[in-house]
Short mmCIF file of C-alpha atoms in Angstrom, two decimals:
data_model
loop_
_atom_site.label_atom_id
_atom_site.label_comp_id
_atom_site.label_asym_id
_atom_site.label_seq_id
_atom_site.Cartn_x
_atom_site.Cartn_y
_atom_site.Cartn_z
CA MET H 1 0.93 8.36 -22.91
CA MET H 2 -1.16 11.53 -22.81
CA SER H 3 0.65 14.65 -23.92
CA SER H 4 -1.07 17.20 -21.70
CA ARG H 5 -3.29 17.46 -18.64
CA PRO H 6 -6.94 16.88 -19.49
CA ASN H 7 -9.35 19.71 -18.74
CA ASN H 8 -12.57 19.22 -16.81
CA SER H 9 -14.57 18.39 -19.91
CA GLN H 10 -12.22 15.46 -20.57
CA TRP H 11 -12.62 14.07 -17.02
CA PRO H 12 -16.41 14.04 -16.55
CA GLY H 13 -18.35 13.66 -13.34
CA ILE H 14 -15.82 15.58 -11.27
CA VAL H 15 -15.84 18.47 -8.85
CA CYS H 16 -12.76 20.69 -8.64
CA ALA H 17 -11.53 23.17 -6.08
CA ILE H 18 -8.19 24.82 -5.43
CA ILE H 19 -7.42 24.43 -1.76
CA PHE H 20 -4.29 23.69 0.21
CA PRO H 21 -5.17 24.29 3.86
CA ILE H 22 -2.33 25.03 6.25
CA LEU H 23 -1.93 23.59 9.71
CA THR H 24 1.13 24.71 11.62
CA LEU H 25 2.98 22.55 14.11
CA SER H 26 5.88 23.85 16.16
CA SER H 27 8.43 21.91 14.08
CA PHE H 28 6.78 22.23 10.66
CA THR H 29 6.31 24.77 7.93
CA VAL H 30 4.12 24.05 4.94
CA ARG H 31 4.90 24.12 1.22
CA ALA H 32 2.10 26.11 -0.42
CA GLU H 33 0.88 24.25 -3.52
CA ASN H 34 -2.47 24.14 -5.25
CA TRP H 35 -4.21 20.80 -5.50
CA ARG H 36 -7.49 20.08 -7.27
CA ASP H 37 -9.82 17.30 -6.20
CA ILE H 38 -11.32 15.05 -8.87
CA VAL H 39 -14.19 13.09 -7.35
CA LEU H 40 -14.55 9.77 -9.13
CA PRO H 41 -18.04 8.66 -10.24
CA LEU H 42 -18.71 5.78 -7.86
CA GLU H 43 -19.85 5.20 -4.30
CA LEU H 44 -17.87 2.70 -2.27
CA THR H 45 -18.88 0.70 0.75
CA VAL H 46 -15.29 0.37 1.94
CA GLY H 47 -12.45 1.15 -0.47
CA TYR H 48 -10.07 -1.41 0.97
CA ALA H 49 -7.33 -1.07 -1.65
CA VAL H 50 -6.45 0.90 -4.78
CA ARG H 51 -3.90 0.20 -7.54
CA VAL H 52 -3.00 1.91 -10.81
CA VAL H 53 -2.46 -0.36 -13.82
CA ASP H 54 -3.08 -0.14 -17.57
CA LEU H 55 -5.90 -2.66 -17.95
CA SER H 56 -7.22 -1.41 -21.29
CA LYS H 57 -3.73 -1.61 -22.88
CA ASP H 58 -4.02 1.86 -24.40
CA GLY H 59 -0.98 3.34 -22.65
CA LYS H 60 -3.11 5.22 -20.12
CA PRO H 61 -2.99 4.00 -16.51
CA ASP H 62 -6.37 2.95 -15.15
CA ILE H 63 -7.51 2.75 -11.52
CA ALA H 64 -8.53 -0.54 -9.87
CA ILE H 65 -10.30 -0.68 -6.49
CA VAL H 66 -11.25 -3.37 -3.99
CA ASP H 67 -14.71 -2.60 -2.61
CA SER H 68 -16.46 -4.63 0.06
CA LYS H 69 -18.55 -6.69 -2.33
CA ARG H 70 -16.91 -6.10 -5.71
CA PHE H 71 -13.67 -5.54 -7.61
CA VAL H 72 -13.88 -2.65 -10.07
CA TRP H 73 -11.69 -0.67 -12.43
CA LEU H 74 -12.13 2.86 -13.78
CA GLU H 75 -11.09 3.56 -17.34
CA ASN H 76 -8.78 6.50 -18.02
CA PRO H 77 -9.65 9.24 -18.98
CA THR H 78 -13.47 9.03 -18.72
CA TRP H 79 -13.32 7.08 -15.43
CA GLN H 80 -16.16 4.85 -16.55
CA VAL H 81 -16.62 2.12 -13.93
CA HIS H 82 -16.28 -1.55 -14.94
CA GLN H 83 -16.89 -4.46 -12.59
CA MET H 84 -14.38 -7.32 -12.66
CA HIS H 85 -16.11 -9.46 -10.04
CA GLY H 86 -19.05 -9.05 -7.69
CA THR H 87 -19.81 -10.75 -4.37
CA PRO H 88 -23.15 -9.19 -3.34
CA ASP H 89 -24.27 -12.17 -1.24
CA ALA H 90 -21.01 -12.73 0.60
CA LYS H 91 -21.21 -12.45 4.39
CA ALA H 92 -17.63 -11.15 4.62
CA ASP H 93 -15.75 -8.55 2.61
CA ASN H 94 -13.16 -8.53 -0.14
CA VAL H 95 -9.96 -7.03 1.26
CA CYS H 96 -6.91 -7.04 -1.06
CA PHE H 97 -5.61 -7.69 -4.58
CA ALA H 98 -2.41 -7.60 -6.62
CA PRO H 99 -2.11 -7.22 -10.43
CA HIS H 100 -0.03 -9.61 -12.53
CA ASP H 101 -0.31 -11.44 -15.85
CA VAL H 102 -0.89 -14.81 -14.19
CA ASP H 103 -1.49 -16.87 -17.34
CA GLN H 104 1.09 -15.02 -19.49
CA ASP H 105 -1.41 -14.13 -22.21
CA GLY H 106 -0.66 -10.40 -22.27
CA ASP H 107 -3.63 -9.35 -20.11
CA VAL H 108 -3.35 -8.12 -16.53
CA ASP H 109 -5.04 -10.47 -14.06
CA PHE H 110 -5.41 -10.07 -10.29
CA ALA H 111 -4.68 -12.25 -7.29
CA ILE H 112 -7.36 -11.44 -4.71
CA GLY H 113 -7.98 -11.91 -1.00
CA TYR H 114 -11.53 -12.08 0.35
CA ASP H 115 -13.81 -13.54 3.05
CA TRP H 116 -12.28 -10.95 5.38
CA GLN H 117 -13.00 -11.91 9.00
CA PRO H 118 -10.47 -9.88 11.01
CA ASN H 119 -11.14 -11.51 14.39
CA ASN H 120 -11.62 -15.08 13.18
CA THR H 121 -8.11 -16.51 13.34
CA ARG H 122 -9.10 -20.18 12.88
CA GLU H 123 -11.43 -20.16 9.88
CA GLY H 124 -12.34 -18.12 6.83
CA GLY H 125 -10.11 -16.05 4.62
CA ALA H 126 -9.67 -16.96 0.97
CA VAL H 127 -7.25 -16.51 -1.94
CA ALA H 128 -8.09 -16.69 -5.65
CA TRP H 129 -7.16 -15.09 -8.93
CA LEU H 130 -9.28 -13.21 -11.42
CA GLU H 131 -8.57 -13.95 -15.07
CA SER H 132 -9.00 -11.03 -17.44
CA PRO H 133 -10.74 -11.60 -20.77
CA ALA H 134 -9.18 -10.16 -23.91
CA ASP H 135 -11.49 -7.18 -23.41
CA PRO H 136 -11.33 -6.34 -19.68
CA ARG H 137 -14.74 -4.65 -19.92
CA GLN H 138 -16.29 -8.09 -20.31
CA LYS H 139 -16.81 -10.83 -17.72
CA TRP H 140 -13.77 -11.94 -15.70
CA THR H 141 -13.28 -15.52 -14.45
CA LEU H 142 -12.65 -16.42 -10.80
CA HIS H 143 -10.20 -19.25 -10.02
CA ALA H 144 -10.27 -20.25 -6.35
CA LEU H 145 -6.98 -21.27 -4.71
CA SER H 146 -7.77 -21.67 -1.01
CA ASP H 147 -10.70 -20.96 1.31
CA LEU H 148 -8.84 -21.48 4.58
CA GLU H 149 -6.47 -18.52 4.98
CA PRO H 150 -7.69 -16.87 8.22
CA THR H 151 -7.39 -13.05 8.33
CA MET H 152 -5.84 -12.86 4.84
CA HIS H 153 -5.12 -9.16 4.55
CA ARG H 154 -2.31 -8.09 2.16
CA MET H 155 -0.72 -9.46 -1.01
CA ASP H 156 1.73 -8.51 -3.74
CA TRP H 157 3.94 -10.11 -6.38
CA ALA H 158 7.71 -10.51 -5.99
CA ASP H 159 10.63 -12.34 -7.56
CA THR H 160 12.31 -13.34 -4.29
CA ASP H 161 14.71 -15.91 -5.78
CA GLY H 162 15.78 -13.99 -8.89
CA ASP H 163 14.57 -16.57 -11.39
CA GLY H 164 12.62 -14.02 -13.42
CA MET H 165 9.25 -15.39 -12.27
CA GLN H 166 6.92 -13.52 -9.96
CA GLU H 167 5.54 -15.31 -6.91
CA LEU H 168 2.48 -14.24 -4.93
CA ILE H 169 3.34 -13.09 -1.41
CA ALA H 170 0.27 -13.39 0.83
CA VAL H 171 0.14 -12.09 4.40
CA PRO H 172 -2.59 -12.55 7.01
CA LEU H 173 -3.12 -9.84 9.59
CA LYS H 174 -2.93 -12.17 12.60
CA GLY H 175 -1.36 -15.48 13.46
CA ARG H 176 -3.53 -18.56 13.12
CA GLY H 177 -5.15 -19.21 16.49
CA ALA H 178 -4.16 -15.84 17.95
CA VAL H 179 -6.53 -14.49 20.58
CA GLY H 180 -7.50 -10.98 21.66
CA PRO H 181 -7.25 -8.47 23.04
CA GLY H 182 -3.53 -8.43 22.19
CA TRP H 183 -3.40 -11.02 19.37
CA GLU H 184 0.34 -11.37 19.97
CA ASN H 185 0.41 -15.00 21.11
CA GLU H 186 0.79 -16.48 17.60
CA ALA H 187 3.02 -15.29 14.76
CA VAL H 188 1.80 -14.54 11.25
CA HIS H 189 2.66 -17.07 8.52
CA VAL H 190 3.88 -15.16 5.45
CA SER H 191 3.39 -17.43 2.43
CA ARG H 192 4.82 -17.57 -1.08
CA TRP H 193 2.65 -19.05 -3.82
CA ARG H 194 4.26 -20.22 -7.07
CA VAL H 195 2.22 -20.15 -10.28
CA PRO H 196 2.37 -23.53 -12.07
CA ALA H 197 2.90 -23.81 -15.82
CA ALA H 198 -0.84 -24.30 -16.13
CA PRO H 199 -2.37 -21.76 -13.70
CA SER H 200 -5.48 -23.92 -13.40
CA ASP H 201 -3.36 -26.56 -11.61
CA PRO H 202 -2.86 -26.34 -7.81
CA TRP H 203 -0.43 -23.63 -6.74
CA LYS H 204 2.45 -24.53 -4.46
CA LYS H 205 2.27 -22.62 -1.17
CA GLU H 206 5.18 -22.39 1.25
CA VAL H 207 5.61 -20.45 4.48
CA ILE H 208 8.67 -18.20 4.22
CA GLU H 209 8.44 -16.38 7.57
CA SER H 210 6.69 -17.27 10.82
CA SER H 211 8.21 -15.25 13.66
CA LEU H 212 6.41 -11.88 13.67
CA PRO H 213 3.02 -11.27 15.32
CA VAL H 214 0.27 -9.05 13.80
CA MET H 215 1.64 -7.89 10.44
CA HIS H 216 -0.50 -5.08 9.10
CA ASN H 217 1.44 -4.36 5.92
CA PHE H 218 4.57 -5.10 3.90
CA GLU H 219 6.33 -3.78 0.79
CA VAL H 220 8.26 -5.50 -1.99
CA VAL H 221 11.67 -3.85 -2.51
CA ASP H 222 15.05 -4.85 -3.95
CA PHE H 223 16.90 -3.33 -1.01
CA ASP H 224 20.44 -4.42 -1.89
CA ARG H 225 19.91 -4.15 -5.67
CA ASP H 226 20.93 -7.76 -6.32
CA GLY H 227 18.03 -8.59 -8.67
CA ARG H 228 16.13 -10.49 -5.99
CA ASP H 229 13.14 -8.87 -4.32
CA ASP H 230 13.18 -8.40 -0.57
CA LEU H 231 10.27 -7.71 1.78
CA LEU H 232 9.90 -4.84 4.23
CA MET H 233 7.57 -5.92 7.03
CA ALA H 234 5.67 -3.90 9.65
CA SER H 235 4.53 -5.90 12.65
CA PHE H 236 4.15 -5.83 16.42
CA SER H 237 7.92 -6.47 16.48
CA GLY H 238 8.69 -3.26 14.57
CA VAL H 239 10.29 -2.94 11.12
CA HIS H 240 12.11 -5.87 9.51
CA LEU H 241 13.77 -6.63 6.19
CA TRP H 242 13.28 -10.18 4.89
CA THR H 243 15.95 -11.12 2.34
CA LEU H 244 17.63 -14.07 0.66
CA GLN H 245 21.41 -13.74 0.49
CA GLY H 246 24.23 -15.42 -1.42
CA PRO H 247 24.24 -18.29 -3.92
CA ALA H 248 22.58 -20.53 -1.33
CA MET H 249 19.81 -17.94 -0.84
CA GLU H 250 20.21 -17.96 2.92
CA LYS H 251 17.19 -16.35 4.58
CA ARG H 252 17.83 -13.38 6.85
CA LEU H 253 15.35 -11.36 8.88
CA VAL H 254 17.02 -8.05 9.69
CA HIS H 255 15.60 -5.83 12.42
CA LEU H 256 15.75 -2.23 11.15
CA GLY H 257 13.32 -0.26 13.34
CA GLU H 258 12.10 -0.79 16.87
CA GLY H 259 8.51 0.39 16.35
CA HIS H 260 6.40 1.72 19.17
CA ARG H 261 7.18 0.00 22.46
CA GLY H 262 3.89 -0.44 24.28
CA THR H 263 1.53 -3.18 25.33
CA ALA H 264 -0.30 -5.20 22.67
CA PRO H 265 -2.27 -4.23 20.70
CA ASP H 266 -0.77 -0.73 21.19
CA LEU H 267 2.50 -1.95 19.76
CA GLY H 268 4.94 -2.01 16.84
CA ALA H 269 4.36 -0.62 13.34
CA SER H 270 1.38 -0.73 11.01
CA GLU H 271 1.83 0.79 7.53
CA ILE H 272 5.25 0.80 5.82
CA ARG H 273 6.95 2.14 2.68
CA MET H 274 10.57 2.82 1.69
CA GLY H 275 11.59 6.20 0.25
CA GLN H 276 14.68 7.77 -1.29
CA LEU H 277 16.91 10.33 0.38
CA ASP H 278 19.87 12.06 -1.26
CA GLY H 279 22.33 9.82 -3.12
CA GLN H 280 21.92 6.14 -2.34
CA ARG H 281 20.43 6.54 1.12
CA ARG H 282 16.91 5.44 1.89
CA TYR H 283 14.36 6.01 4.62
CA ILE H 284 11.44 3.97 5.87
CA ALA H 285 8.11 5.64 6.67
CA THR H 286 5.63 3.97 9.00
CA ILE H 287 2.43 4.50 10.93
CA GLU H 288 2.88 3.49 14.57
CA PRO H 289 1.67 1.69 16.58
CA TRP H 290 -0.83 -0.72 14.99
CA HIS H 291 -3.59 1.50 13.55
CA GLY H 292 -1.69 4.26 15.26
CA ASN H 293 -1.52 8.02 15.63
CA ARG H 294 2.14 8.65 14.77
CA VAL H 295 3.96 9.14 11.48
CA VAL H 296 7.48 7.77 12.01
CA VAL H 297 10.60 7.95 9.84
CA TYR H 298 13.72 5.75 10.03
CA GLU H 299 16.63 7.22 8.03
CA GLN H 300 19.59 5.23 6.76
CA SER H 301 22.83 6.66 8.16
CA PRO H 302 25.28 8.06 5.55
CA ASN H 303 27.94 5.47 6.46
CA LEU H 304 25.55 2.52 6.44
CA THR H 305 25.97 0.51 3.23
CA ASP H 306 23.43 -1.89 1.75
CA ALA H 307 25.79 -4.79 2.41
CA SER H 308 26.10 -3.91 6.07
CA VAL H 309 22.33 -3.60 6.39
CA VAL H 310 21.57 -7.02 4.93
CA SER H 311 24.32 -8.54 7.10
CA GLY H 312 22.12 -7.82 10.09
CA LEU H 313 25.11 -6.69 12.14
CA THR H 314 24.26 -2.98 12.35
CA PRO H 315 22.37 -0.94 14.96
CA LEU H 316 18.69 -0.15 14.62
CA TRP H 317 17.95 2.86 12.44
CA PRO H 318 17.13 6.04 14.42
CA ARG H 319 13.41 6.52 15.01
CA GLN H 320 11.94 9.99 14.43
CA ILE H 321 8.28 10.86 15.10
CA ILE H 322 7.36 13.56 12.57
CA ASP H 323 3.65 13.88 13.35
CA ASP H 324 1.43 12.72 16.19
CA GLN H 325 -1.60 14.87 15.36
CA LEU H 326 -3.70 12.20 13.69
CA ARG H 327 -5.98 9.32 14.49
CA TRP H 328 -5.74 5.96 12.79
CA GLY H 329 -3.25 6.47 9.99
CA HIS H 330 -4.03 3.90 7.32
CA ALA H 331 -1.86 4.39 4.24
CA VAL H 332 1.70 5.40 3.35
CA ASN H 333 3.35 6.17 0.03
CA CYS H 334 6.73 7.65 -0.91
CA VAL H 335 6.94 9.67 -4.13
CA ASN H 336 8.86 12.62 -5.57
CA LEU H 337 6.36 15.47 -5.86
CA ASP H 338 8.74 18.42 -6.21
CA GLN H 339 11.56 17.01 -8.39
CA ASP H 340 14.26 17.41 -5.73
CA PRO H 341 16.60 14.48 -4.92
CA GLU H 342 14.36 13.23 -2.11
CA GLN H 343 10.95 11.61 -2.10
CA GLU H 344 8.09 13.01 -0.07
CA ILE H 345 5.86 10.98 2.25
CA VAL H 346 2.12 10.81 1.55
CA ILE H 347 -0.02 9.68 4.49
CA GLY H 348 -3.69 8.72 4.60
CA VAL H 349 -5.61 9.36 7.81
CA ARG H 350 -8.80 7.37 8.29
CA ASP H 351 -10.50 8.84 11.37
CA ASP H 352 -11.14 12.26 12.88
CA SER H 353 -9.48 13.50 16.05
CA ASP H 354 -10.76 17.04 16.55
CA PRO H 355 -9.48 19.46 15.45
CA HIS H 356 -7.31 17.26 13.21
CA ARG H 357 -9.38 15.93 10.33
CA PHE H 358 -8.97 12.73 8.33
CA GLY H 359 -7.59 13.00 4.82
CA VAL H 360 -4.29 13.17 2.90
CA ARG H 361 -1.09 14.68 4.31
CA ILE H 362 2.27 15.34 2.62
CA TYR H 363 5.63 15.55 4.39
CA ASP H 364 8.67 17.14 2.72
CA ARG H 365 12.18 16.84 4.16
CA GLU H 366 14.04 20.13 4.64
CA PRO H 367 17.85 20.46 4.39
CA SER H 368 17.93 20.61 8.20
CA GLY H 369 16.53 17.08 8.35
CA LYS H 370 13.13 18.21 9.66
CA TRP H 371 10.00 17.15 7.84
CA LYS H 372 7.38 19.79 7.01
CA ARG H 373 3.72 18.92 6.67
CA GLY H 374 0.95 19.97 4.31
CA LEU H 375 -2.72 18.98 4.26
CA ILE H 376 -4.88 18.36 1.20
CA HIS H 377 -8.62 18.89 1.61
CA PRO H 378 -8.95 17.74 5.25
CA GLY H 379 -12.21 15.93 5.91
CA GLN H 380 -12.84 14.88 2.30
CA VAL H 381 -11.65 11.25 2.26
CA ALA H 382 -11.52 8.99 5.32
CA VAL H 383 -8.52 7.27 3.78
CA GLU H 384 -8.43 3.48 3.88
CA ASP H 385 -5.80 3.28 1.14
CA LEU H 386 -4.01 5.50 -1.35
CA THR H 387 -1.48 5.29 -4.15
CA THR H 388 0.32 7.68 -6.50
CA ALA H 389 0.83 7.66 -10.27
CA ASP H 390 1.07 9.96 -13.28
CA LEU H 391 -2.42 9.45 -14.68
CA ASP H 392 -2.35 12.07 -17.42
CA GLY H 393 1.22 11.90 -18.74
CA ASP H 394 2.29 15.38 -17.68
CA GLY H 395 5.25 14.16 -15.63
CA LEU H 396 3.56 14.91 -12.29
CA ASP H 397 2.19 12.21 -10.02
CA GLU H 398 -1.38 12.36 -8.82
CA ILE H 399 -2.59 10.99 -5.47
CA ILE H 400 -5.50 8.55 -5.59
CA ALA H 401 -7.28 8.00 -2.25
CA VAL H 402 -10.19 5.69 -1.39
CA GLY H 403 -12.38 6.08 1.67
CA ARG H 404 -14.11 4.06 4.35
CA ALA H 405 -16.56 6.25 6.28
CA THR H 406 -16.79 8.71 3.36
CA HIS H 407 -17.44 5.94 0.75
CA ASN H 408 -15.62 7.88 -1.97
CA ALA H 409 -12.62 7.82 -4.28
CA VAL H 410 -10.76 11.01 -5.16
CA ILE H 411 -7.82 11.98 -7.39
CA TYR H 412 -5.71 14.89 -6.18
CA THR H 413 -3.90 16.63 -9.00
CA ARG H 414 -1.97 19.85 -9.62
CA SER H 415 -0.68 21.88 -12.52
CA ALA H 416 2.95 22.11 -13.49
CA PRO H 417 4.67 25.20 -12.03
#
């Protein structure tokens, strides 16, 4: 790990400014902090997804990005760009990826989703994995798994059965055969892919959930801390927890949040992440409705235990809209930025709605239960995705945001108080 924050000469090709603009809403105050922007040295077509992972195995977390026609990683701390895989002639885009040592050789590989055709619910969509060479700066190898996964959109790795092995969870955006304008007539098939002993052999795919229409995002969590991963799902039907319970691993789909109640496609929840409140309590942060204009928080009641939640016999969690001054929210992360007992919410906004610009927003929970909002460099990144990580080893998390209309990737960082 790095012992101190690099200066500008150590992170080349960057532009820095100290700005923390303030926008006041009637129910918000703003924490005044200084954030610097570090503009990364690449131009994106669409930065569909960003992850932080140590690919070079030097103890320094690197940045990996899904671009429309390539998968790239940027090496910490120079941020030199390396291409893992290019698809310059593809008619459709790459859309998602998830890091994991697939072949158990000590190198980080990636499952990937591509051939992104968001309105073609009968054909297209593909899943593969990229095998890392011993030196990840060299040529990676593509291993195709399936080329008929319509609207494949999100993926991650999870140990859902507690056997110590990670399975690939792959989620299309829309149900197979769904039709517009609402797309609600067919449910999404969430699939679990098991890696065989020889990863070059066919992977076993099984559908583990098929009742929720239009699922824009999900998160892997161990909600009840039983050593088995659960899945938080955001769909037209709101917020659900998918879990396996007991020795028989009985499947339960627990409805936690109602989502926005409208008419499809103005319906449900879109982005989703779980955060920590005081003690053992959690909250769930969403964007609502699908590709919506509201930041929503569901807080776990103090008397609501994990066991009662996974039983499915409890009321829906209270729904609180903490911001509706945005257009097309498109990323959520929960992270502790101020070292208090509670995690903050980081939101990415993709599109302008004058006078409210796209960009990164932070929400901090006050003792009263209200959430206060801060803006970081409004108008700089039309955020398609973002993540957080301590990139320089100073104990403070940075925010890494990738853009669509702005075609850029930016690190937001700050100095220790």
